mmCIF file with all atom_site columns, C-alpha atoms in Angstrom:
data_model
loop_
_atom_site.group_PDB
_atom_site.id
_atom_site.type_symbol
_atom_site.label_atom_id
_atom_site.label_alt_id
_atom_site.label_comp_id
_atom_site.label_asym_id
_atom_site.label_entity_id
_atom_site.label_seq_id
_atom_site.pdbx_PDB_ins_code
_atom_site.Cartn_x
_atom_site.Cartn_y
_atom_site.Cartn_z
_atom_site.occupancy
_atom_site.B_iso_or_equiv
_atom_site.pdbx_formal_charge
_atom_site.auth_seq_id
_atom_site.auth_comp_id
_atom_site.auth_asym_id
_atom_site.auth_atom_id
_atom_site.pdbx_PDB_model_num
ATOM 1   C CA . GLY V 1 1   ? 99.252  -4.262  158.291 1.00 0.00 ? 293 GLY V CA 1
ATOM 2   C CA . GLN V 1 2   ? 96.403  -3.834  156.026 1.00 0.00 ? 294 GLN V CA 1
ATOM 3   C CA . ASN V 1 3   ? 95.465  -6.704  153.419 1.00 0.00 ? 295 ASN V CA 1
ATOM 4   C CA . ILE V 1 4   ? 93.983  -8.016  150.886 1.00 0.00 ? 296 ILE V CA 1
ATOM 5   C CA . ASP V 1 5   ? 93.746  -12.001 149.896 1.00 0.00 ? 297 ASP V CA 1
ATOM 6   C CA . GLN V 1 6   ? 91.929  -13.489 146.635 1.00 0.00 ? 298 GLN V CA 1
ATOM 7   C CA . PRO V 1 7   ? 92.462  -16.506 145.083 1.00 0.00 ? 299 PRO V CA 1
ATOM 8   C CA . THR V 1 8   ? 95.423  -16.474 142.546 1.00 0.00 ? 300 THR V CA 1
ATOM 9   C CA . GLU V 1 9   ? 94.366  -18.368 140.484 1.00 0.00 ? 301 GLU V CA 1
ATOM 10  C CA . MET V 1 10  ? 90.570  -20.554 139.127 1.00 0.00 ? 302 MET V CA 1
ATOM 11  C CA . THR V 1 11  ? 89.423  -22.688 136.377 1.00 0.00 ? 303 THR V CA 1
ATOM 12  C CA . ALA V 1 12  ? 85.771  -22.205 135.006 1.00 0.00 ? 304 ALA V CA 1
ATOM 13  C CA . THR V 1 13  ? 84.000  -23.840 132.232 1.00 0.00 ? 305 THR V CA 1
ATOM 14  C CA . GLU V 1 14  ? 82.419  -22.281 129.333 1.00 0.00 ? 306 GLU V CA 1
ATOM 15  C CA . GLY V 1 15  ? 78.703  -21.195 130.650 1.00 0.00 ? 307 GLY V CA 1
ATOM 16  C CA . ALA V 1 16  ? 79.172  -22.090 133.793 1.00 0.00 ? 308 ALA V CA 1
ATOM 17  C CA . ILE V 1 17  ? 78.776  -19.442 136.621 1.00 0.00 ? 309 ILE V CA 1
ATOM 18  C CA . VAL V 1 18  ? 82.056  -19.098 139.199 1.00 0.00 ? 310 VAL V CA 1
ATOM 19  C CA . GLN V 1 19  ? 82.854  -16.841 142.124 1.00 0.00 ? 311 GLN V CA 1
ATOM 20  C CA . ILE V 1 20  ? 85.826  -15.109 142.964 1.00 0.00 ? 312 ILE V CA 1
ATOM 21  C CA . ASN V 1 21  ? 86.074  -13.843 146.952 1.00 0.00 ? 313 ASN V CA 1
ATOM 22  C CA . CYS V 1 22  ? 88.284  -11.515 147.828 1.00 0.00 ? 314 CYS V CA 1
ATOM 23  C CA . THR V 1 23  ? 89.326  -11.082 152.029 1.00 0.00 ? 315 THR V CA 1
ATOM 24  C CA . TYR V 1 24  ? 89.651  -7.912  153.648 1.00 0.00 ? 316 TYR V CA 1
ATOM 25  C CA . GLN V 1 25  ? 91.425  -5.993  156.393 1.00 0.00 ? 317 GLN V CA 1
ATOM 26  C CA . THR V 1 26  ? 91.684  -2.630  156.435 1.00 0.00 ? 318 THR V CA 1
ATOM 27  C CA . SER V 1 27  ? 91.604  0.071   159.029 1.00 0.00 ? 319 SER V CA 1
ATOM 28  C CA . GLY V 1 28  ? 88.391  1.852   158.020 1.00 0.00 ? 320 GLY V CA 1
ATOM 29  C CA . PHE V 1 29  ? 86.390  0.950   155.178 1.00 0.00 ? 321 PHE V CA 1
ATOM 30  C CA . ASN V 1 30  ? 84.567  2.922   152.764 1.00 0.00 ? 322 ASN V CA 1
ATOM 31  C CA . GLY V 1 31  ? 83.882  0.605   150.255 1.00 0.00 ? 323 GLY V CA 1
ATOM 32  C CA . LEU V 1 32  ? 85.297  -1.980  147.744 1.00 0.00 ? 324 LEU V CA 1
ATOM 33  C CA . PHE V 1 33  ? 86.376  -2.274  143.792 1.00 0.00 ? 325 PHE V CA 1
ATOM 34  C CA . TRP V 1 34  ? 86.065  -4.893  141.446 1.00 0.00 ? 326 TRP V CA 1
ATOM 35  C CA . TYR V 1 35  ? 88.264  -4.649  137.854 1.00 0.00 ? 327 TYR V CA 1
ATOM 36  C CA . GLN V 1 36  ? 88.475  -6.416  135.130 1.00 0.00 ? 328 GLN V CA 1
ATOM 37  C CA . GLN V 1 37  ? 92.272  -7.052  134.293 1.00 0.00 ? 329 GLN V CA 1
ATOM 38  C CA . HIS V 1 38  ? 92.981  -8.702  130.022 1.00 0.00 ? 330 HIS V CA 1
ATOM 39  C CA . ALA V 1 39  ? 97.079  -10.113 129.989 1.00 0.00 ? 331 ALA V CA 1
ATOM 40  C CA . GLY V 1 40  ? 98.691  -6.782  128.312 1.00 0.00 ? 332 GLY V CA 1
ATOM 41  C CA . GLU V 1 41  ? 96.023  -4.213  129.036 1.00 0.00 ? 333 GLU V CA 1
ATOM 42  C CA . ALA V 1 42  ? 95.472  -1.744  131.776 1.00 0.00 ? 334 ALA V CA 1
ATOM 43  C CA . PRO V 1 43  ? 92.477  -2.539  134.835 1.00 0.00 ? 335 PRO V CA 1
ATOM 44  C CA . THR V 1 44  ? 88.497  -1.820  133.573 1.00 0.00 ? 336 THR V CA 1
ATOM 45  C CA . PHE V 1 45  ? 86.749  -0.803  136.222 1.00 0.00 ? 337 PHE V CA 1
ATOM 46  C CA . LEU V 1 46  ? 83.107  -3.673  137.407 1.00 0.00 ? 338 LEU V CA 1
ATOM 47  C CA . SER V 1 47  ? 81.614  -2.501  140.049 1.00 0.00 ? 339 SER V CA 1
ATOM 48  C CA . TYR V 1 48  ? 81.823  -0.505  143.060 1.00 0.00 ? 340 TYR V CA 1
ATOM 49  C CA . ASN V 1 49  ? 80.373  -1.707  146.872 1.00 0.00 ? 341 ASN V CA 1
ATOM 50  C CA . VAL V 1 50  ? 80.265  0.224   150.060 1.00 0.00 ? 342 VAL V CA 1
ATOM 51  C CA . LEU V 1 51  ? 76.341  -1.140  151.347 1.00 0.00 ? 343 LEU V CA 1
ATOM 52  C CA . ASP V 1 52  ? 75.660  -4.698  152.387 1.00 0.00 ? 344 ASP V CA 1
ATOM 53  C CA . GLY V 1 53  ? 74.153  -6.857  149.339 1.00 0.00 ? 345 GLY V CA 1
ATOM 54  C CA . LEU V 1 54  ? 74.455  -8.072  146.303 1.00 0.00 ? 346 LEU V CA 1
ATOM 55  C CA . GLU V 1 55  ? 74.893  -5.619  143.359 1.00 0.00 ? 347 GLU V CA 1
ATOM 56  C CA . GLU V 1 56  ? 74.264  -6.901  140.033 1.00 0.00 ? 348 GLU V CA 1
ATOM 57  C CA . LYS V 1 57  ? 74.873  -5.839  137.131 1.00 0.00 ? 349 LYS V CA 1
ATOM 58  C CA . GLY V 1 58  ? 74.163  -8.006  133.949 1.00 0.00 ? 350 GLY V CA 1
ATOM 59  C CA . ARG V 1 59  ? 76.539  -10.875 133.549 1.00 0.00 ? 351 ARG V CA 1
ATOM 60  C CA . PHE V 1 60  ? 78.677  -9.767  136.865 1.00 0.00 ? 352 PHE V CA 1
ATOM 61  C CA . SER V 1 61  ? 76.909  -9.405  140.000 1.00 0.00 ? 353 SER V CA 1
ATOM 62  C CA . SER V 1 62  ? 79.447  -8.295  143.135 1.00 0.00 ? 354 SER V CA 1
ATOM 63  C CA . PHE V 1 63  ? 79.143  -8.534  146.846 1.00 0.00 ? 355 PHE V CA 1
ATOM 64  C CA . LEU V 1 64  ? 79.874  -6.976  149.589 1.00 0.00 ? 356 LEU V CA 1
ATOM 65  C CA . SER V 1 65  ? 79.473  -7.962  153.516 1.00 0.00 ? 357 SER V CA 1
ATOM 66  C CA . ARG V 1 66  ? 81.004  -5.060  156.063 1.00 0.00 ? 358 ARG V CA 1
ATOM 67  C CA . SER V 1 67  ? 80.388  -7.514  158.913 1.00 0.00 ? 359 SER V CA 1
ATOM 68  C CA . LYS V 1 68  ? 83.106  -10.060 157.340 1.00 0.00 ? 360 LYS V CA 1
ATOM 69  C CA . GLY V 1 69  ? 84.928  -8.209  155.261 1.00 0.00 ? 361 GLY V CA 1
ATOM 70  C CA . TYR V 1 70  ? 83.942  -9.885  152.313 1.00 0.00 ? 362 TYR V CA 1
ATOM 71  C CA . SER V 1 71  ? 82.916  -9.796  148.825 1.00 0.00 ? 363 SER V CA 1
ATOM 72  C CA . TYR V 1 72  ? 82.684  -11.869 145.639 1.00 0.00 ? 364 TYR V CA 1
ATOM 73  C CA . LEU V 1 73  ? 82.432  -11.369 141.507 1.00 0.00 ? 365 LEU V CA 1
ATOM 74  C CA . LEU V 1 74  ? 79.526  -13.729 140.436 1.00 0.00 ? 366 LEU V CA 1
ATOM 75  C CA . LEU V 1 75  ? 80.334  -14.898 136.536 1.00 0.00 ? 367 LEU V CA 1
ATOM 76  C CA . LYS V 1 76  ? 77.549  -16.122 134.540 1.00 0.00 ? 368 LYS V CA 1
ATOM 77  C CA . GLU V 1 77  ? 77.130  -17.731 131.799 1.00 0.00 ? 369 GLU V CA 1
ATOM 78  C CA . LEU V 1 78  ? 81.014  -17.770 131.267 1.00 0.00 ? 370 LEU V CA 1
ATOM 79  C CA . GLN V 1 79  ? 82.858  -17.020 128.351 1.00 0.00 ? 371 GLN V CA 1
ATOM 80  C CA . MET V 1 80  ? 85.596  -17.019 126.665 1.00 0.00 ? 372 MET V CA 1
ATOM 81  C CA . LYS V 1 81  ? 86.619  -13.692 126.759 1.00 0.00 ? 373 LYS V CA 1
ATOM 82  C CA . ASP V 1 82  ? 86.319  -13.478 130.429 1.00 0.00 ? 374 ASP V CA 1
ATOM 83  C CA . SER V 1 83  ? 89.095  -14.795 130.578 1.00 0.00 ? 375 SER V CA 1
ATOM 84  C CA . ALA V 1 84  ? 91.395  -11.906 132.880 1.00 0.00 ? 376 ALA V CA 1
ATOM 85  C CA . SER V 1 85  ? 92.561  -11.375 136.531 1.00 0.00 ? 377 SER V CA 1
ATOM 86  C CA . TYR V 1 86  ? 90.244  -10.362 138.509 1.00 0.00 ? 378 TYR V CA 1
ATOM 87  C CA . LEU V 1 87  ? 91.149  -7.527  140.479 1.00 0.00 ? 379 LEU V CA 1
ATOM 88  C CA . CYS V 1 88  ? 89.420  -6.639  144.238 1.00 0.00 ? 380 CYS V CA 1
ATOM 89  C CA . ALA V 1 89  ? 91.049  -3.622  145.842 1.00 0.00 ? 381 ALA V CA 1
ATOM 90  C CA . ALA V 1 90  ? 89.614  -1.730  149.136 1.00 0.00 ? 382 ALA V CA 1
ATOM 91  C CA . VAL V 1 91  ? 89.163  1.850   150.993 1.00 0.00 ? 383 VAL V CA 1
ATOM 92  C CA . ASP V 1 92  ? 90.643  2.520   154.058 1.00 0.00 ? 384 ASP V CA 1
ATOM 93  C CA . SER V 1 93  ? 89.538  4.781   156.045 1.00 0.00 ? 385 SER V CA 1
ATOM 94  C CA . ASN V 1 94  ? 92.015  7.077   154.836 1.00 0.00 ? 386 ASN V CA 1
ATOM 95  C CA . TYR V 1 95  ? 90.819  6.997   151.268 1.00 0.00 ? 387 TYR V CA 1
ATOM 96  C CA . GLN V 1 96  ? 93.761  5.211   149.925 1.00 0.00 ? 388 GLN V CA 1
ATOM 97  C CA . LEU V 1 97  ? 92.963  2.274   147.742 1.00 0.00 ? 389 LEU V CA 1
ATOM 98  C CA . ILE V 1 98  ? 94.182  -1.303  148.606 1.00 0.00 ? 390 ILE V CA 1
ATOM 99  C CA . TRP V 1 99  ? 94.921  -3.561  146.275 1.00 0.00 ? 391 TRP V CA 1
ATOM 100 C CA . GLY V 1 100 ? 94.978  -7.135  145.959 1.00 0.00 ? 392 GLY V CA 1
ATOM 101 C CA . ALA V 1 101 ? 97.668  -8.848  143.821 1.00 0.00 ? 393 ALA V CA 1
ATOM 102 C CA . GLY V 1 102 ? 94.364  -10.053 141.534 1.00 0.00 ? 394 GLY V CA 1
ATOM 103 C CA . THR V 1 103 ? 92.144  -13.882 140.287 1.00 0.00 ? 395 THR V CA 1
ATOM 104 C CA . LYS V 1 104 ? 93.346  -15.277 136.984 1.00 0.00 ? 396 LYS V CA 1
ATOM 105 C CA . LEU V 1 105 ? 90.446  -16.605 135.475 1.00 0.00 ? 397 LEU V CA 1
ATOM 106 C CA . ILE V 1 106 ? 90.627  -19.179 133.046 1.00 0.00 ? 398 ILE V CA 1
ATOM 107 C CA . ILE V 1 107 ? 87.228  -20.397 131.159 1.00 0.00 ? 399 ILE V CA 1
ATOM 108 C CA . LYS V 1 108 ? 87.445  -24.219 129.297 1.00 0.00 ? 400 LYS V CA 1
ATOM 109 C CA . PRO V 1 109 ? 85.484  -24.715 126.093 1.00 0.00 ? 401 PRO V CA 1
ATOM 110 C CA . ILE J 2 1   ? 93.480  11.995  122.285 1.00 0.00 ? 8   ILE J CA 1
ATOM 111 C CA . ALA J 2 2   ? 90.147  9.524   123.855 1.00 0.00 ? 9   ALA J CA 1
ATOM 112 C CA . GLY J 2 3   ? 91.263  8.697   127.507 1.00 0.00 ? 10  GLY J CA 1
ATOM 113 C CA . ILE J 2 4   ? 94.257  8.651   129.123 1.00 0.00 ? 11  ILE J CA 1
ATOM 114 C CA . THR J 2 5   ? 97.795  8.126   126.967 1.00 0.00 ? 12  THR J CA 1
ATOM 115 C CA . GLN J 2 6   ? 100.999 6.430   127.969 1.00 0.00 ? 13  GLN J CA 1
ATOM 116 C CA . ALA J 2 7   ? 104.142 7.413   126.624 1.00 0.00 ? 14  ALA J CA 1
ATOM 117 C CA . PRO J 2 8   ? 106.446 4.816   125.581 1.00 0.00 ? 15  PRO J CA 1
ATOM 118 C CA . THR J 2 9   ? 104.994 1.497   125.088 1.00 0.00 ? 16  THR J CA 1
ATOM 119 C CA . SER J 2 10  ? 107.515 -0.629  126.269 1.00 0.00 ? 17  SER J CA 1
ATOM 120 C CA . GLN J 2 11  ? 111.990 1.192   127.023 1.00 0.00 ? 18  GLN J CA 1
ATOM 121 C CA . ILE J 2 12  ? 114.894 -1.207  127.435 1.00 0.00 ? 19  ILE J CA 1
ATOM 122 C CA . LEU J 2 13  ? 117.432 1.199   129.676 1.00 0.00 ? 20  LEU J CA 1
ATOM 123 C CA . ALA J 2 14  ? 120.286 0.461   131.313 1.00 0.00 ? 21  ALA J CA 1
ATOM 124 C CA . ALA J 2 15  ? 120.850 1.486   135.457 1.00 0.00 ? 22  ALA J CA 1
ATOM 125 C CA . GLY J 2 16  ? 122.008 4.539   136.363 1.00 0.00 ? 23  GLY J CA 1
ATOM 126 C CA . ARG J 2 17  ? 119.912 6.264   133.400 1.00 0.00 ? 24  ARG J CA 1
ATOM 127 C CA . ARG J 2 18  ? 117.506 8.935   133.883 1.00 0.00 ? 25  ARG J CA 1
ATOM 128 C CA . MET J 2 19  ? 113.787 8.793   132.361 1.00 0.00 ? 26  MET J CA 1
ATOM 129 C CA . THR J 2 20  ? 110.287 10.595  132.389 1.00 0.00 ? 27  THR J CA 1
ATOM 130 C CA . LEU J 2 21  ? 107.219 8.273   131.872 1.00 0.00 ? 28  LEU J CA 1
ATOM 131 C CA . ARG J 2 22  ? 104.547 9.795   130.158 1.00 0.00 ? 29  ARG J CA 1
ATOM 132 C CA . CYS J 2 23  ? 100.777 10.953  131.184 1.00 0.00 ? 30  CYS J CA 1
ATOM 133 C CA . THR J 2 24  ? 98.149  12.556  129.984 1.00 0.00 ? 31  THR J CA 1
ATOM 134 C CA . GLN J 2 25  ? 94.476  12.865  129.858 1.00 0.00 ? 32  GLN J CA 1
ATOM 135 C CA . ASP J 2 26  ? 91.690  14.828  128.546 1.00 0.00 ? 33  ASP J CA 1
ATOM 136 C CA . MET J 2 27  ? 89.220  13.300  130.659 1.00 0.00 ? 34  MET J CA 1
ATOM 137 C CA . ARG J 2 28  ? 89.592  16.805  132.739 1.00 0.00 ? 35  ARG J CA 1
ATOM 138 C CA . HIS J 2 29  ? 89.629  14.688  135.430 1.00 0.00 ? 36  HIS J CA 1
ATOM 139 C CA . ASN J 2 30  ? 91.440  15.957  138.577 1.00 0.00 ? 37  ASN J CA 1
ATOM 140 C CA . ALA J 2 31  ? 92.794  13.806  140.194 1.00 0.00 ? 38  ALA J CA 1
ATOM 141 C CA . MET J 2 32  ? 95.887  10.855  138.931 1.00 0.00 ? 39  MET J CA 1
ATOM 142 C CA . TYR J 2 33  ? 98.050  8.586   140.072 1.00 0.00 ? 40  TYR J CA 1
ATOM 143 C CA . TRP J 2 34  ? 101.120 6.747   139.004 1.00 0.00 ? 41  TRP J CA 1
ATOM 144 C CA . TYR J 2 35  ? 101.309 2.654   139.570 1.00 0.00 ? 42  TYR J CA 1
ATOM 145 C CA . ARG J 2 36  ? 103.540 -0.545  139.466 1.00 0.00 ? 43  ARG J CA 1
ATOM 146 C CA . GLN J 2 37  ? 102.354 -3.461  139.056 1.00 0.00 ? 44  GLN J CA 1
ATOM 147 C CA . ASP J 2 38  ? 104.621 -6.224  139.499 1.00 0.00 ? 45  ASP J CA 1
ATOM 148 C CA . LEU J 2 39  ? 104.245 -10.285 138.959 1.00 0.00 ? 46  LEU J CA 1
ATOM 149 C CA . GLY J 2 40  ? 102.361 -11.325 142.011 1.00 0.00 ? 47  GLY J CA 1
ATOM 150 C CA . LEU J 2 41  ? 101.633 -8.129  144.149 1.00 0.00 ? 48  LEU J CA 1
ATOM 151 C CA . GLY J 2 42  ? 98.695  -5.577  143.487 1.00 0.00 ? 49  GLY J CA 1
ATOM 152 C CA . LEU J 2 43  ? 99.062  -2.356  142.293 1.00 0.00 ? 50  LEU J CA 1
ATOM 153 C CA . ARG J 2 44  ? 101.087 -0.529  144.198 1.00 0.00 ? 51  ARG J CA 1
ATOM 154 C CA . LEU J 2 45  ? 100.504 3.616   144.385 1.00 0.00 ? 52  LEU J CA 1
ATOM 155 C CA . ILE J 2 46  ? 103.997 5.594   143.771 1.00 0.00 ? 53  ILE J CA 1
ATOM 156 C CA . HIS J 2 47  ? 102.502 9.356   143.168 1.00 0.00 ? 54  HIS J CA 1
ATOM 157 C CA . TYR J 2 48  ? 99.331  10.813  143.026 1.00 0.00 ? 55  TYR J CA 1
ATOM 158 C CA . SER J 2 49  ? 98.062  14.550  142.413 1.00 0.00 ? 56  SER J CA 1
ATOM 159 C CA . ASN J 2 50  ? 94.469  15.298  143.317 1.00 0.00 ? 57  ASN J CA 1
ATOM 160 C CA . THR J 2 51  ? 94.401  18.678  141.957 1.00 0.00 ? 58  THR J CA 1
ATOM 161 C CA . ALA J 2 52  ? 96.954  20.783  138.928 1.00 0.00 ? 59  ALA J CA 1
ATOM 162 C CA . GLY J 2 53  ? 99.273  21.892  141.510 1.00 0.00 ? 60  GLY J CA 1
ATOM 163 C CA . THR J 2 54  ? 99.811  19.021  144.344 1.00 0.00 ? 61  THR J CA 1
ATOM 164 C CA . THR J 2 55  ? 101.618 15.658  144.247 1.00 0.00 ? 62  THR J CA 1
ATOM 165 C CA . GLY J 2 56  ? 101.120 13.602  146.849 1.00 0.00 ? 63  GLY J CA 1
ATOM 166 C CA . LYS J 2 57  ? 103.643 10.181  147.705 1.00 0.00 ? 64  LYS J CA 1
ATOM 167 C CA . GLY J 2 58  ? 102.017 6.618   147.933 1.00 0.00 ? 65  GLY J CA 1
ATOM 168 C CA . GLU J 2 59  ? 102.961 3.265   149.038 1.00 0.00 ? 66  GLU J CA 1
ATOM 169 C CA . VAL J 2 60  ? 106.302 3.308   146.953 1.00 0.00 ? 67  VAL J CA 1
ATOM 170 C CA . PRO J 2 61  ? 107.544 6.270   145.973 1.00 0.00 ? 68  PRO J CA 1
ATOM 171 C CA . ASP J 2 62  ? 111.875 6.225   146.888 1.00 0.00 ? 69  ASP J CA 1
ATOM 172 C CA . GLY J 2 63  ? 113.343 6.864   142.771 1.00 0.00 ? 70  GLY J CA 1
ATOM 173 C CA . TYR J 2 64  ? 110.441 8.640   141.552 1.00 0.00 ? 71  TYR J CA 1
ATOM 174 C CA . SER J 2 65  ? 109.250 11.528  140.711 1.00 0.00 ? 72  SER J CA 1
ATOM 175 C CA . VAL J 2 66  ? 105.826 13.377  139.888 1.00 0.00 ? 73  VAL J CA 1
ATOM 176 C CA . SER J 2 67  ? 104.986 17.058  138.748 1.00 0.00 ? 74  SER J CA 1
ATOM 177 C CA . ARG J 2 68  ? 101.527 18.224  137.473 1.00 0.00 ? 75  ARG J CA 1
ATOM 178 C CA . ALA J 2 69  ? 101.960 22.019  135.757 1.00 0.00 ? 76  ALA J CA 1
ATOM 179 C CA . ASN J 2 70  ? 97.886  21.558  134.196 1.00 0.00 ? 77  ASN J CA 1
ATOM 180 C CA . THR J 2 71  ? 95.529  18.970  134.093 1.00 0.00 ? 78  THR J CA 1
ATOM 181 C CA . ASP J 2 72  ? 96.017  17.072  131.685 1.00 0.00 ? 79  ASP J CA 1
ATOM 182 C CA . ASP J 2 73  ? 99.783  15.365  132.206 1.00 0.00 ? 80  ASP J CA 1
ATOM 183 C CA . PHE J 2 74  ? 101.076 14.134  134.979 1.00 0.00 ? 81  PHE J CA 1
ATOM 184 C CA . PRO J 2 75  ? 104.571 12.552  134.341 1.00 0.00 ? 82  PRO J CA 1
ATOM 185 C CA . LEU J 2 76  ? 106.869 9.507   136.356 1.00 0.00 ? 83  LEU J CA 1
ATOM 186 C CA . THR J 2 77  ? 110.053 10.112  136.359 1.00 0.00 ? 84  THR J CA 1
ATOM 187 C CA . LEU J 2 78  ? 113.293 8.300   137.568 1.00 0.00 ? 85  LEU J CA 1
ATOM 188 C CA . ALA J 2 79  ? 115.915 10.169  137.951 1.00 0.00 ? 86  ALA J CA 1
ATOM 189 C CA . SER J 2 80  ? 118.228 7.324   138.632 1.00 0.00 ? 87  SER J CA 1
ATOM 190 C CA . ALA J 2 81  ? 116.469 3.809   137.454 1.00 0.00 ? 88  ALA J CA 1
ATOM 191 C CA . VAL J 2 82  ? 117.504 0.922   139.328 1.00 0.00 ? 89  VAL J CA 1
ATOM 192 C CA . PRO J 2 83  ? 116.696 -2.670  138.188 1.00 0.00 ? 90  PRO J CA 1
ATOM 193 C CA . SER J 2 84  ? 114.328 -3.011  140.720 1.00 0.00 ? 91  SER J CA 1
ATOM 194 C CA . GLN J 2 85  ? 112.341 -0.510  139.239 1.00 0.00 ? 92  GLN J CA 1
ATOM 195 C CA . THR J 2 86  ? 111.707 -2.813  135.927 1.00 0.00 ? 93  THR J CA 1
ATOM 196 C CA . SER J 2 87  ? 107.933 -3.764  136.487 1.00 0.00 ? 94  SER J CA 1
ATOM 197 C CA . VAL J 2 88  ? 104.914 -2.189  134.082 1.00 0.00 ? 95  VAL J CA 1
ATOM 198 C CA . TYR J 2 89  ? 103.838 1.668   135.196 1.00 0.00 ? 96  TYR J CA 1
ATOM 199 C CA . PHE J 2 90  ? 100.135 2.079   134.666 1.00 0.00 ? 97  PHE J CA 1
ATOM 200 C CA . CYS J 2 91  ? 98.516  5.718   135.323 1.00 0.00 ? 98  CYS J CA 1
ATOM 201 C CA . ALA J 2 92  ? 94.837  6.700   135.882 1.00 0.00 ? 99  ALA J CA 1
ATOM 202 C CA . SER J 2 93  ? 92.696  9.274   136.488 1.00 0.00 ? 100 SER J CA 1
ATOM 203 C CA . SER J 2 94  ? 89.372  10.235  138.496 1.00 0.00 ? 101 SER J CA 1
ATOM 204 C CA . VAL J 2 95  ? 87.828  12.788  138.807 1.00 0.00 ? 102 VAL J CA 1
ATOM 205 C CA . GLY J 2 96  ? 87.776  13.948  142.182 1.00 0.00 ? 103 GLY J CA 1
ATOM 206 C CA . GLY J 2 97  ? 90.570  13.223  144.948 1.00 0.00 ? 104 GLY J CA 1
ATOM 207 C CA . LEU J 2 98  ? 88.904  10.757  147.196 1.00 0.00 ? 105 LEU J CA 1
ATOM 208 C CA . ASP J 2 99  ? 88.983  6.623   146.568 1.00 0.00 ? 106 ASP J CA 1
ATOM 209 C CA . THR J 2 100 ? 85.363  6.274   146.058 1.00 0.00 ? 107 THR J CA 1
ATOM 210 C CA . ASP J 2 101 ? 85.679  7.819   142.571 1.00 0.00 ? 108 ASP J CA 1
ATOM 211 C CA . THR J 2 102 ? 86.288  5.418   139.220 1.00 0.00 ? 109 THR J CA 1
ATOM 212 C CA . GLN J 2 103 ? 89.821  5.307   138.544 1.00 0.00 ? 110 GLN J CA 1
ATOM 213 C CA . TYR J 2 104 ? 90.371  5.260   134.387 1.00 0.00 ? 111 TYR J CA 1
ATOM 214 C CA . PHE J 2 105 ? 94.316  3.414   133.476 1.00 0.00 ? 112 PHE J CA 1
ATOM 215 C CA . GLY J 2 106 ? 96.537  4.045   130.703 1.00 0.00 ? 113 GLY J CA 1
ATOM 216 C CA . PRO J 2 107 ? 97.533  1.273   128.871 1.00 0.00 ? 114 PRO J CA 1
ATOM 217 C CA . GLY J 2 108 ? 100.825 0.824   130.732 1.00 0.00 ? 115 GLY J CA 1
ATOM 218 C CA . THR J 2 109 ? 104.885 1.334   129.999 1.00 0.00 ? 116 THR J CA 1
ATOM 219 C CA . ARG J 2 110 ? 106.364 -1.878  130.994 1.00 0.00 ? 117 ARG J CA 1
ATOM 220 C CA . LEU J 2 111 ? 109.943 -0.771  131.524 1.00 0.00 ? 118 LEU J CA 1
ATOM 221 C CA . THR J 2 112 ? 113.235 -3.461  132.075 1.00 0.00 ? 119 THR J CA 1
ATOM 222 C CA . VAL J 2 113 ? 115.789 -1.399  133.651 1.00 0.00 ? 120 VAL J CA 1
ATOM 223 C CA . LEU J 2 114 ? 119.498 -3.571  132.861 1.00 0.00 ? 121 LEU J CA 1
#
């Protein structure tokens, strides 16, 4: 079956760096998305990776290793507003999105 | 209207009643989607439409129906609501029908079926 695994919850300190991991098992692969979702709000797009490597976008970076079925989202200089859930979603061979359950990130002062 | 809107924001519904959740986008996106989000589970696709006039079934379509009469609107109907349909429902849209396109989500509808 198809599966996305990511930690349920993580805690980090304001100003620090945190890495949120995502492993995927899909029939075929056409890229991986990261979305941010604040409590009670809609998911919003953060990044899309289809090639191996690191893509940096301001304080947020996303990494992909297709051979390992692995991605991570790196958040630097954490701010209180980064407290949210981070959703990982892989695109399978049928171009369907397979969503993880999300990682709730708690930022402490 | 800017982006994608959903109505109602929340609803409490008696089991057995019919309910239509509304979704409208003004971005002229071809593709639209309906998801449900339950605690501890990922977003699950209910139905989708790659272009006006066409619809398709997602992962959890049973008990739900959709229509896509025009580009902007994509209503989701629960013909006879059951308590297991209690969830938060998100509508989304993307430029094209491929799931490598970024999806833009509406604010969601919180539905409780008693």
